[in-house]
Coordinates of C-alpha atoms and ligand atoms in Angstrom, one line a residue:
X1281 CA 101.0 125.1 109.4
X1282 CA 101.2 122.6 106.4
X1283 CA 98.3 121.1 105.6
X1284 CA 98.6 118.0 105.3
X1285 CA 97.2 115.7 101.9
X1286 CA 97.1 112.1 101.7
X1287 CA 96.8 110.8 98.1
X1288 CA 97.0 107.3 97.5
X1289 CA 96.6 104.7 93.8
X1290 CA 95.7 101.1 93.9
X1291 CA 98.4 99.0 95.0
X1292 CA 98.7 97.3 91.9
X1293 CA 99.1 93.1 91.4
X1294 CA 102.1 91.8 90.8
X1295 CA 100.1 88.9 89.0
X1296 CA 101.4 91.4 86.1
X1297 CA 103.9 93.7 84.8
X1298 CA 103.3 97.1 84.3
X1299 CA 101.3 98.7 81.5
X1300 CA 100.4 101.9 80.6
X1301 CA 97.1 101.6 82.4
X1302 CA 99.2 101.4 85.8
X1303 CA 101.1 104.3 84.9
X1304 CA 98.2 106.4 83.9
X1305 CA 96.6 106.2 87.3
X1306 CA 100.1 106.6 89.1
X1307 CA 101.1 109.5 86.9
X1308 CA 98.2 111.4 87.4
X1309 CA 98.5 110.5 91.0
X1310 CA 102.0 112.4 90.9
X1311 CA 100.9 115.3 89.5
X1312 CA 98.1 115.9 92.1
X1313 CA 101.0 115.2 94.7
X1314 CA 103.3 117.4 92.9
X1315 CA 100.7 120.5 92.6
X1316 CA 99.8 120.1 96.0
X1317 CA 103.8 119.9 97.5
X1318 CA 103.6 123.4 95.2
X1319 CA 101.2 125.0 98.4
X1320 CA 102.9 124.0 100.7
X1321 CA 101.3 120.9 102.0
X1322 CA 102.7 118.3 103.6
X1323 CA 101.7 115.5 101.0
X1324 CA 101.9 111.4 101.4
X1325 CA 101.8 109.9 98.2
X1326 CA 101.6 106.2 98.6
X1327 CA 102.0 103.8 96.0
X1328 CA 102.8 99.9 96.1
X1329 CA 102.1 96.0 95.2
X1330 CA 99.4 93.8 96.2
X1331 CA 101.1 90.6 96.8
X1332 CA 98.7 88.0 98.4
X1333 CA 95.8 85.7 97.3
X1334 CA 94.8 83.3 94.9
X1335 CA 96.1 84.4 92.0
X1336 CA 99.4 85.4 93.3
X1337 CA 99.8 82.4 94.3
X1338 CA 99.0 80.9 91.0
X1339 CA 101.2 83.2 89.2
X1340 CA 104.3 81.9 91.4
X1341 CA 102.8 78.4 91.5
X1342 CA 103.2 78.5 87.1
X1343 CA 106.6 79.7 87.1
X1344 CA 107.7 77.5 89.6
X1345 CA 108.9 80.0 92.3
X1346 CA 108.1 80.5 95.5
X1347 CA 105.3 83.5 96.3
X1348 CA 107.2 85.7 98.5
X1349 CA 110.6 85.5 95.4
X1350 CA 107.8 85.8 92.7
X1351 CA 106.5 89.3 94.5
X1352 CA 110.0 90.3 95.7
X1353 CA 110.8 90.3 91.7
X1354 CA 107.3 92.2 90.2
X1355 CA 107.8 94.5 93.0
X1356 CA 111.0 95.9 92.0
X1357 CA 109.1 95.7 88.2
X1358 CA 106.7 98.1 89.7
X1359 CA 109.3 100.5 91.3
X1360 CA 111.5 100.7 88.7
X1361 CA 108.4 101.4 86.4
X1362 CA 107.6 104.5 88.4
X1363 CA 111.4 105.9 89.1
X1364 CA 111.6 105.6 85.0
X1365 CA 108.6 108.1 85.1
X1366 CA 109.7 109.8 87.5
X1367 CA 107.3 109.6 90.0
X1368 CA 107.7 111.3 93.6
X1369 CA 105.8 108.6 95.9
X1370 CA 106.8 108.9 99.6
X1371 CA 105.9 105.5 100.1
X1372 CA 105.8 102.4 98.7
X1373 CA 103.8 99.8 100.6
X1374 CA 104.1 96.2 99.8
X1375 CA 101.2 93.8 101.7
X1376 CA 103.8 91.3 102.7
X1377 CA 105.4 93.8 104.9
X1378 CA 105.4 93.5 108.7
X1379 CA 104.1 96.5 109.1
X1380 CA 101.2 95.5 107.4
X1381 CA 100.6 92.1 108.8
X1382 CA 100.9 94.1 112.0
X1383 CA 98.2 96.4 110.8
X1384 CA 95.7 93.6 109.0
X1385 CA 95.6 92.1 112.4
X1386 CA 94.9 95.2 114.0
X1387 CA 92.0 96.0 111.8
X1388 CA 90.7 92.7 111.6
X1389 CA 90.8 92.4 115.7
X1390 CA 88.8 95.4 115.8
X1391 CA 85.8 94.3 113.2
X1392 CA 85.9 91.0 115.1
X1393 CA 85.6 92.6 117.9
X1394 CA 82.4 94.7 116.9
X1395 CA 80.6 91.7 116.1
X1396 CA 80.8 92.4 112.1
X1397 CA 82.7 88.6 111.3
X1398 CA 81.0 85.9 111.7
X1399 CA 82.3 82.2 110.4
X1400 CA 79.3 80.7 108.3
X1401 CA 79.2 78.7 104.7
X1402 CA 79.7 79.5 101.4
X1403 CA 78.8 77.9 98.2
X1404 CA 79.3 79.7 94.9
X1405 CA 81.3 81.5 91.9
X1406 CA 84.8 82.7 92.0
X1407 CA 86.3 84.4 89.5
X1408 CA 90.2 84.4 90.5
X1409 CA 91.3 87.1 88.0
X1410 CA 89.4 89.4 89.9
X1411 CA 89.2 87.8 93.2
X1412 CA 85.6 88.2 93.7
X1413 CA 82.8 86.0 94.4
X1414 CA 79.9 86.3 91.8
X1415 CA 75.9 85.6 91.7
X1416 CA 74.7 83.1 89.1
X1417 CA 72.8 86.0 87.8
X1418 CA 76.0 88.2 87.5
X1419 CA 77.9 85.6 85.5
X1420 CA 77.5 86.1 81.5
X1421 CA 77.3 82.8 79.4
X1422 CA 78.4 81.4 82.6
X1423 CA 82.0 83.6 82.5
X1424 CA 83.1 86.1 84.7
X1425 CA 81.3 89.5 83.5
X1426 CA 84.8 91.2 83.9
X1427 CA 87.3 88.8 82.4
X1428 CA 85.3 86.7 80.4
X1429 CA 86.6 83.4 81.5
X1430 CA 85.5 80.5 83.5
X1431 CA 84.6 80.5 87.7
X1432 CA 85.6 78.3 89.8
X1433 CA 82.7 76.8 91.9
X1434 CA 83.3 76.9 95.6
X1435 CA 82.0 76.0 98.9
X1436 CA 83.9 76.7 101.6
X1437 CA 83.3 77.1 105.6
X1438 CA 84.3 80.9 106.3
X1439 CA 84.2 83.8 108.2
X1440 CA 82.2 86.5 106.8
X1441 CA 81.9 90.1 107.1
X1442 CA 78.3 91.7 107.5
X1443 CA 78.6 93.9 104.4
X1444 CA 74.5 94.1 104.6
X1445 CA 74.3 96.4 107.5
X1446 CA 75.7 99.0 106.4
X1447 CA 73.6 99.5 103.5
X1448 CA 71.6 102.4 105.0
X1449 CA 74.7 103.9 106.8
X1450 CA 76.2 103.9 103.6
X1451 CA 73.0 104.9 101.6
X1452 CA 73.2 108.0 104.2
X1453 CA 76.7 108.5 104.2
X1454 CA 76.6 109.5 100.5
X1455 CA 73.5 111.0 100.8
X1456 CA 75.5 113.5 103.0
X1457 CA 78.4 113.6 101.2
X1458 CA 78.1 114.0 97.8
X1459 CA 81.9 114.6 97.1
X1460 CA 82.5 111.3 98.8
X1461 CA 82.4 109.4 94.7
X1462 CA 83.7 111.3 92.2
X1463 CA 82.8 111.9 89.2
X1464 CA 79.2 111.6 89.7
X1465 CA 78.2 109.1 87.3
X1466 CA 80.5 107.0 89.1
X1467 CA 78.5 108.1 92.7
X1468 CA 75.3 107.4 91.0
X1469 CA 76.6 103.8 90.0
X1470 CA 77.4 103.4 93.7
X1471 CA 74.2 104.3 94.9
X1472 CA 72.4 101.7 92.2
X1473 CA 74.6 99.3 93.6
X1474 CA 73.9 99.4 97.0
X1475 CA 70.2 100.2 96.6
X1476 CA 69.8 96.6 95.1
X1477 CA 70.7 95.2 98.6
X1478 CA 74.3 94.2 99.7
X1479 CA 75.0 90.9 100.6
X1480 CA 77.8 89.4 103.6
X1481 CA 80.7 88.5 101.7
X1482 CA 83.5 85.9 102.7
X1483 CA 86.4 87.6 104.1
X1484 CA 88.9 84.8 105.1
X1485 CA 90.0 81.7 102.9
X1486 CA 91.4 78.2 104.3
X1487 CA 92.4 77.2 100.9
X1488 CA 95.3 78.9 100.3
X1489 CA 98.4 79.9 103.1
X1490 CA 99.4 83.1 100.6
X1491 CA 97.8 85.6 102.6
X1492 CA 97.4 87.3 106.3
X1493 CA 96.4 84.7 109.4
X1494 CA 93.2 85.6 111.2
X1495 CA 93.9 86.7 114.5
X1496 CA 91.6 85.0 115.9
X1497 CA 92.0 81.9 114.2
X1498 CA 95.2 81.3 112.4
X1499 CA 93.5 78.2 110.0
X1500 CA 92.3 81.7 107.7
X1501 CA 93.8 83.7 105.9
X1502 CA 92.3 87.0 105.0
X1503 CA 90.9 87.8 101.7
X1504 CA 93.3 89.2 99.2
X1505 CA 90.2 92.8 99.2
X1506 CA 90.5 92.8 103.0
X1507 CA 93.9 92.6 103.0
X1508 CA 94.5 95.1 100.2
X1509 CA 92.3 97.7 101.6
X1510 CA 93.8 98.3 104.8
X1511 CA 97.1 98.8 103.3
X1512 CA 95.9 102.4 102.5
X1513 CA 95.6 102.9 106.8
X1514 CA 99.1 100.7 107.0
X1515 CA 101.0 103.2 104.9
X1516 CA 99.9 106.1 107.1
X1517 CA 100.8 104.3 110.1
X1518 CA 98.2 102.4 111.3
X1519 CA 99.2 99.7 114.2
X1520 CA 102.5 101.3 113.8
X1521 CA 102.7 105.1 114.6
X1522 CA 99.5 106.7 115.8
X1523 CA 100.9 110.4 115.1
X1524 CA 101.4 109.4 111.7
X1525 CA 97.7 108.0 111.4
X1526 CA 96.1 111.0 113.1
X1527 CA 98.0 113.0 111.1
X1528 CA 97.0 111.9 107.7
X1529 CA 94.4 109.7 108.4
X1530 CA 91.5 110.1 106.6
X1531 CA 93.3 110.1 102.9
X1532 CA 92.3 112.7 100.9
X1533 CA 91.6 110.8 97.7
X1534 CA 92.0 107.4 96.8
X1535 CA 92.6 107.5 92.7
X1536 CA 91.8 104.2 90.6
X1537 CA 89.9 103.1 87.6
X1538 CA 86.5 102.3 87.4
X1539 CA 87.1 98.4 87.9
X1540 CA 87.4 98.7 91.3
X1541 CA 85.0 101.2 92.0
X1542 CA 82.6 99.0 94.1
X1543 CA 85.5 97.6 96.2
X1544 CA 86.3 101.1 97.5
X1545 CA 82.9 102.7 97.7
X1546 CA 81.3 100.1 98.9
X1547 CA 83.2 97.1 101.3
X1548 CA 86.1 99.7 102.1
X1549 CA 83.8 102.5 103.5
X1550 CA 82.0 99.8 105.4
X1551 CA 85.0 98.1 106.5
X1552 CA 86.0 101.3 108.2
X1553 CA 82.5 101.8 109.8
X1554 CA 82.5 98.2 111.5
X1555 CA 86.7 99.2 112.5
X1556 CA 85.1 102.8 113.8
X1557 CA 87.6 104.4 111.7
X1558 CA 86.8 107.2 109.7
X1559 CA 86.1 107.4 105.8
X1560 CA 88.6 108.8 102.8
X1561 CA 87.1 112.1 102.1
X1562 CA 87.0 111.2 98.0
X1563 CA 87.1 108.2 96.1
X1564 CA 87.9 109.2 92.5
X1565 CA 87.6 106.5 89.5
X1566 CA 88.4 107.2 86.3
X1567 CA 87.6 105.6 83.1
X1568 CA 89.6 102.6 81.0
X1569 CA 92.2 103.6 78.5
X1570 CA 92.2 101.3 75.7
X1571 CA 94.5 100.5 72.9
X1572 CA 92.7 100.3 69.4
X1573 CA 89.1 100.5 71.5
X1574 CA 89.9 97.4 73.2
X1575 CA 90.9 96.6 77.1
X1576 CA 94.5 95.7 77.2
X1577 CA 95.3 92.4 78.2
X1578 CA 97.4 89.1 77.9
X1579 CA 95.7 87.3 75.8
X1580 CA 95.8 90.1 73.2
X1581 CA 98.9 90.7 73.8
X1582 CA 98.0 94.4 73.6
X1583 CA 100.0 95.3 76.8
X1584 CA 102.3 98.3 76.4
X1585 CA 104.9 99.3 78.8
X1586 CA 105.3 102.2 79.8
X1587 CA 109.2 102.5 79.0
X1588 CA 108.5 102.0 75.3
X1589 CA 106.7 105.4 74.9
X1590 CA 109.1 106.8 77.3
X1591 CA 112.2 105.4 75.0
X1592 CA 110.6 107.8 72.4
X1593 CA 108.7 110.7 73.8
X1594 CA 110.6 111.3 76.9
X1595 CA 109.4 111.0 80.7
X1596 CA 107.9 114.6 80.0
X1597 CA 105.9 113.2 76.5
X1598 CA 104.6 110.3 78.2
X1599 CA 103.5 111.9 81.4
X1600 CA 101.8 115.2 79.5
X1601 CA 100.2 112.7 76.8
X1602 CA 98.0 110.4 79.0
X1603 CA 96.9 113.4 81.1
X1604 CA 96.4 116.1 78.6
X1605 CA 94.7 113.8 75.4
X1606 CA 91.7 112.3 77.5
X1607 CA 89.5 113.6 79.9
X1608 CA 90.1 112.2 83.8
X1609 CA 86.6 110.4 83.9
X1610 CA 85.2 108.8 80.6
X1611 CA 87.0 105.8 79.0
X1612 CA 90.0 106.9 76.3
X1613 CA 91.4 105.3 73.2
X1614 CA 95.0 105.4 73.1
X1615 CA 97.0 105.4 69.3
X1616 CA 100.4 106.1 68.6
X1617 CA 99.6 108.1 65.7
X1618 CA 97.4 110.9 68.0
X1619 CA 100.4 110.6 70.5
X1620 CA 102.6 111.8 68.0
X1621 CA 100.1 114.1 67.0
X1622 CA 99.9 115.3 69.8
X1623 CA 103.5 115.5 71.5
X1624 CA 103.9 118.0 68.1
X1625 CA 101.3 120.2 68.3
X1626 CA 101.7 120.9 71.5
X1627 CA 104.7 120.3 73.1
X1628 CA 107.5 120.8 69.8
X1629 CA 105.6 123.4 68.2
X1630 CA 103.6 125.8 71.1
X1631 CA 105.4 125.0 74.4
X1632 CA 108.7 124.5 72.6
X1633 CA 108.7 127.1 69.9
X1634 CA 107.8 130.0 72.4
X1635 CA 110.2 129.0 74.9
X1636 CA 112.4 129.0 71.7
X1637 CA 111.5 132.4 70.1
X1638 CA 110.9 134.4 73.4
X1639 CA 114.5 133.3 75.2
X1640 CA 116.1 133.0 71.3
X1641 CA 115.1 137.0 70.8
X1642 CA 115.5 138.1 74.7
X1643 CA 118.7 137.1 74.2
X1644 CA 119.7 139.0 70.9
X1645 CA 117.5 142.1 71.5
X1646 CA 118.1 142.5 75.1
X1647 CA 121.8 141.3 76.2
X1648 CA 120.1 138.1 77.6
X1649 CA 118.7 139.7 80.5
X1650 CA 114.7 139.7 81.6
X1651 CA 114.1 143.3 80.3
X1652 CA 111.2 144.0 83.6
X1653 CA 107.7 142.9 83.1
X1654 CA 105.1 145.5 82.5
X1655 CA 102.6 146.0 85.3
X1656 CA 99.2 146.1 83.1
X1657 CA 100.5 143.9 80.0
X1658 CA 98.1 142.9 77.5
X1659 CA 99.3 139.0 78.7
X1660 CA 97.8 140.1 82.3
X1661 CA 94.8 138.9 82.0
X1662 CA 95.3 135.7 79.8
X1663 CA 97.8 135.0 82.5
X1664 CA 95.7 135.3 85.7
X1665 CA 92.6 133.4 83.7
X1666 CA 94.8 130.4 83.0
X1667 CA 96.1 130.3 86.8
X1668 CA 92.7 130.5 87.7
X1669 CA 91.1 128.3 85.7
X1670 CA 94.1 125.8 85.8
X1671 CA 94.3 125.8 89.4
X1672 CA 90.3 125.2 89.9
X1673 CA 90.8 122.6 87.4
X1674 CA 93.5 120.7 89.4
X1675 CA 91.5 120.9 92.3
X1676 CA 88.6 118.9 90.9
X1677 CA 90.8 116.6 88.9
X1678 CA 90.5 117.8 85.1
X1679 CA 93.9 117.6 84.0
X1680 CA 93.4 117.8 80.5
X1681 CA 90.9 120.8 81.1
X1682 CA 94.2 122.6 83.6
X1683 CA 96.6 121.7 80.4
X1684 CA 94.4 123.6 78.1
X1685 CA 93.6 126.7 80.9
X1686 CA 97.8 127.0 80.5
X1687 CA 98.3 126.1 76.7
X1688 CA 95.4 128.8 76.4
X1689 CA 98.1 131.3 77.6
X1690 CA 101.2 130.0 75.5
X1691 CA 98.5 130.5 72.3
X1692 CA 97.8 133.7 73.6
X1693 CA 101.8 135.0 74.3
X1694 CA 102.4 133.3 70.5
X1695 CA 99.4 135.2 69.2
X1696 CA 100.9 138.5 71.1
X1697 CA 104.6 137.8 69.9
X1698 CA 103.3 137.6 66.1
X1699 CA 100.9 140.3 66.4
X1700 CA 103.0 143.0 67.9
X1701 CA 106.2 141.2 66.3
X1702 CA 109.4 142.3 68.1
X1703 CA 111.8 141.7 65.1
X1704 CA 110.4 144.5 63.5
X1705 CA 110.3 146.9 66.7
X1706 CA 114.5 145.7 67.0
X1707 CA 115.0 146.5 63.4
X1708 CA 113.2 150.0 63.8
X1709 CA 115.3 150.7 66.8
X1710 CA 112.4 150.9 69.4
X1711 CA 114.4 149.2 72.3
X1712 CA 111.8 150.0 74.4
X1713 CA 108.5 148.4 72.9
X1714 CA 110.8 145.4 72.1
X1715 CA 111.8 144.9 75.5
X1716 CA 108.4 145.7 76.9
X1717 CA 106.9 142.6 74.2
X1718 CA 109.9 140.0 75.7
X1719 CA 109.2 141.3 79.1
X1720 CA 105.6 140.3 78.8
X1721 CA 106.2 136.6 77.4
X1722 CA 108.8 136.0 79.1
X1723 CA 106.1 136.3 82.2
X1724 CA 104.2 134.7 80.7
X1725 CA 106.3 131.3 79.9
X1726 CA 107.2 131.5 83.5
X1727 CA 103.7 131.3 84.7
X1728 CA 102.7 128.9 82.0
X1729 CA 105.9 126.8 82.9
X1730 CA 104.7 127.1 86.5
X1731 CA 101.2 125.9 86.0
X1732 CA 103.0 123.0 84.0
X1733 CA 105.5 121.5 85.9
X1734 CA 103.8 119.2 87.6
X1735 CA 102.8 117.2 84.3
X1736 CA 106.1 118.0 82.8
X1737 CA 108.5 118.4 85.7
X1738 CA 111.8 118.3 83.5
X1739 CA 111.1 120.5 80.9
X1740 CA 109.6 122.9 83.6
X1741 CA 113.1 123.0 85.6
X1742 CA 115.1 123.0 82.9
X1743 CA 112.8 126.1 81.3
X1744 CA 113.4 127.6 84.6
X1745 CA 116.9 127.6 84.6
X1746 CA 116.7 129.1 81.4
X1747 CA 115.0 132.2 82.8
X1748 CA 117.3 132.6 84.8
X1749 CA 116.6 131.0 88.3
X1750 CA 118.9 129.0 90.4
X1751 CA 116.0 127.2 92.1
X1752 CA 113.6 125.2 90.8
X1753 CA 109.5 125.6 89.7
X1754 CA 109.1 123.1 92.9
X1755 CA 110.8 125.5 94.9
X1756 CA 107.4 128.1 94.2
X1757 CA 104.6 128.5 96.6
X1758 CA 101.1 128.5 94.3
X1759 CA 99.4 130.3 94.4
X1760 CA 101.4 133.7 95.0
X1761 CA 104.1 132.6 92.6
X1762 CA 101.1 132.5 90.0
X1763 CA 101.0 136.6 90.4
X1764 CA 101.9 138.9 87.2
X1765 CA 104.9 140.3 87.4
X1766 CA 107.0 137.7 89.4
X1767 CA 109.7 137.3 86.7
X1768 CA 112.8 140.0 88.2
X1769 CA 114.2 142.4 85.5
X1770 CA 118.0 141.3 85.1
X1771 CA 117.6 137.8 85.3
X1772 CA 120.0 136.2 83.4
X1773 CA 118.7 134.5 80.3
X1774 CA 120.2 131.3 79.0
X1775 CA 119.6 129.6 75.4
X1776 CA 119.5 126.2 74.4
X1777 CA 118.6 123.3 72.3
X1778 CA 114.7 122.6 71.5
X1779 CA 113.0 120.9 74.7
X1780 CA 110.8 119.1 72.8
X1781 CA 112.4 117.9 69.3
X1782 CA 109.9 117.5 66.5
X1783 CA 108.7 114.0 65.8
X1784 CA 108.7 112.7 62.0
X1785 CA 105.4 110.5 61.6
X1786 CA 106.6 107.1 61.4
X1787 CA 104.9 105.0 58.8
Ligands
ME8_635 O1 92.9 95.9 91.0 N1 93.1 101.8 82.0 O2 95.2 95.8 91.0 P1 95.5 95.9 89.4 C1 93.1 102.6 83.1 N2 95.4 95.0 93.4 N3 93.6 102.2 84.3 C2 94.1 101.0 84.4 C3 94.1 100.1 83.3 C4 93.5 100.6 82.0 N4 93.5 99.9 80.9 N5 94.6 98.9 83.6 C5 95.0 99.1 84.9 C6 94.0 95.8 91.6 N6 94.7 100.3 85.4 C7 94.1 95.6 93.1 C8 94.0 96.9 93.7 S1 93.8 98.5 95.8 C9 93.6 98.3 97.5 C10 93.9 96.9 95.2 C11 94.9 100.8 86.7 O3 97.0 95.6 89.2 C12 93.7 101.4 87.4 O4 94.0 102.2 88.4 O5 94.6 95.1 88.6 C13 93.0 100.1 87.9 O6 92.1 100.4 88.9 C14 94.3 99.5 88.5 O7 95.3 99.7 87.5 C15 94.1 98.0 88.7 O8 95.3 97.4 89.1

């Protein structure tokens, strides 16, 4: 039986175009999804648009659109992002869907229902780029802590949810759980936070229409959070298809950066508590790429779409480059120079110029078919250590650290190649040792190509052709396919033009 593996990213604003920071979560997202498709489970990857609330609203209001034409319009921005990176999402979940309104109301019913919204009064700080209500204390210089920019004051009759008892059945919950909030400085952030004592936060608004009507009291709309959250249940079927839900329900890890950490480790667990649903078995934030050590943002115009790197490193170079140059966790510093760098080093000159030399000299020493692999090759080992250490890698989320488990072995089959150097066993006439060198790398690019075509799907299928499959690398079930000595003797071999062209370091 498929297993079955629920993987979801934010569902991103469409406030805002997409930038590279968008594309790094999402990417990264599709790789898991792609790895795990790879077994043989039965994956849901769900991405999509968060289209209500305040600043929505706003964002329309200043163009001079309507809301629901302003988010029909950065929608398709967001899809057509992710099809130019090629990213396999099975869903795409928009909160002004039916579906979703159907399961808001469901949800919020239920909470109701519980006891766990109450109506009451608020008077405070609103900070509408992030749509959260801040302390006095919180606020720095009087700005928003996050954006650095004015709050609005409000006070405003509304129904609350009673975030504050669940602070020991959280506290306990991640006591008990320590996977629950990865990585663990991020857990340990959680814990802080909710050890200082969580307070009721407003969950409806009556100022604004852009949003999901209460059910039980259609002057409110919910808040943009609440409303958000639950999209991650409505995608899975929730108040829709119950097979679905029980099926995939609880997700299996909800990726996102750090920023909105607190909103899924702390209100969302809670929010399934009060709804008696249960919790995502990981909530995994990683850290804030920045361009030139700053946050990107509008006002420094230091926003950089995605398709611009893409226009010059391919789908493959952009995908490999955010994954493979920072660790999954800590912030990273993005520069074109160490993306070009980079894309060199690695992809032109180790995963290129092996593929290059191995099929270039298979081809002329061996009639262009895979000569047989050798059943205790000196690439054995390096082989099965980079499966292993890739795959445990994937499982925890260290991309970069499963990149260099399987660049490891192309280093080590490059070392091998000019070591034992097969040119000079042709020239001598020692068919047999020549072959027996191109067996072995060959094997070796195919389980290197294997462990890598999730990050760099095209390159991996198009490598795959060239060694002489008619399927694809998706078409492999990990881990068996990972075993030495899969590549058949006879397969047909198939040259062709550099995968990964060099890149001249632009001034
Ligand atoms: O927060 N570095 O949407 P959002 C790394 N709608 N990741 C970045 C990034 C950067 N510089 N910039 C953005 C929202 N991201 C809510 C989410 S979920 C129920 C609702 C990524 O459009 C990262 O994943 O502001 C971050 O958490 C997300 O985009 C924020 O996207």
């Amino acid at each position: 039986m498929a297993q079955p593996f629920y993987i979801t990213t934010p569902i991103y604003y469409v406030s805002d175009v997409p930038h590279i920071g968008h594309a790094y979560t999402t990417v990264a997202a599709d790789v898991l999804a792609r790895w795990r498709r790879m077994h043989g489970d039965d994956v849901k990857f769900v991405t999509g648009t968060d289209e209500h609330g305040l600043k929505i609203q706003r964002a329309a209001e200043q163009r001079g659109v309507a809301p629901q034409e302003w988010v029909d319009q950065t929608a398709q921005r967001y899809r057509e992002a992710w099809a130019g990176l090629d990213i396999t999402f099975d869903d795409f979940i928009r909160t002004t869907e039916p579906r979703h309104a159907a399961a808001v109301a469901e949800f919020l019913q239920r909470v109701y229902d519980g006891g766990d919204i109450e109506l009451d009064r608020y008077e405070g700080q609103y900070c509408v780029a992030c749509e959260a209500y801040y302390n006095d204390d919180e606020l720095i210089d009087g700005n928003c802590p996050i954006h650095n920019r004015a709050v609005d004051h409000v006070v405003e009759e509304n129904y609350f949810f009673r975030l504050s008892r669940y602070e020991q059945r959280l506290l306990d919950y991640y006591e008990a759980n320590p996977q629950a909030v990865r990585p663990e400085s991020r857990r340990n952030e959680v814990l802080g936070f909710i050890r200082q004592g969580l307070r009721d936060f407003s969950m409806s608004r009556t100022s604004i229409t852009w949003g999901v009507p209460l059910p039980w009291d259609d002057r409110h709309v919910a808040y943009v959070w609440f409303d958000a959250l639950i999209s991650y249940c409505t995608a899975v079927g929730f108040g829709s298809d119950q097979n679905e839900f029980d099926k995939f329900w609880p997700a299996n890890v909800h990726l996102m950066g750090k920023d909105i950490l607190r909103f899924h480790a702390v209100f969302w667990p809670a929010m399934l508590m009060a709804a008696g649903i249960e919790l995502p078995q990981q909530i995994f934030a990683h850290g804030w790429l920045l361009v030139g050590g700053e946050k990107m943002s509008k006002t420094t115009a230091n926003q950089i779409a995605p398709a611009t790197l893409v226009e010059e490193f391919g789908v493959d170079g952009f995908r490999y480059h955010f994954l493979a140059d920072q660790r999954f966790g800590p912030d990273g510093d993005f520069s074109y120079e160490s993306m070009v760098l980079r894309y060199n080093s690695d992809l032109a000159n180790n995963f290129g110029n092996l593929a290059n030399r191995v099929l270039n000299m298979a081809t002329n020493y061996c009639d262009a078919a895979v000569p047989g692999v050798r059943a205790d090759g000196p690439l054995q080992s390096a082989a099965a250590t980079a499966a292993t250490e890739a795959s445990r890698c994937m499982d925890n989320l260290d991309f970069s650290g499963a990149l260099n488990a399987t660049w490891e072995l192309m280093n080590a089959a490059n070392a091998y190649i000019e070591a034992s150097e097969p040119w000079k066993l042709n020239k001598a006439g020692d068919a047999n040792a020549c072959a027996a060198v191109l067996g072995d790398c060959l094997e070796a690019l195919r389980i290197a190509t294997l462990l890598a075509a999730p990050t760099i799907p095209n390159a991996a299928r198009e490598l795959w052709v060239r060694l002489g499959f008619a399927d694809t690398p998706a078409d492999q079930r990990l881990p068996e396919a990972l075993q030495w000595g899969g590549l058949p003797a006879g397969n047909r071999l198939v040259k062709g033009a550099p995968l990964f062209p060099r890149k001249e370091v632009a001034e």
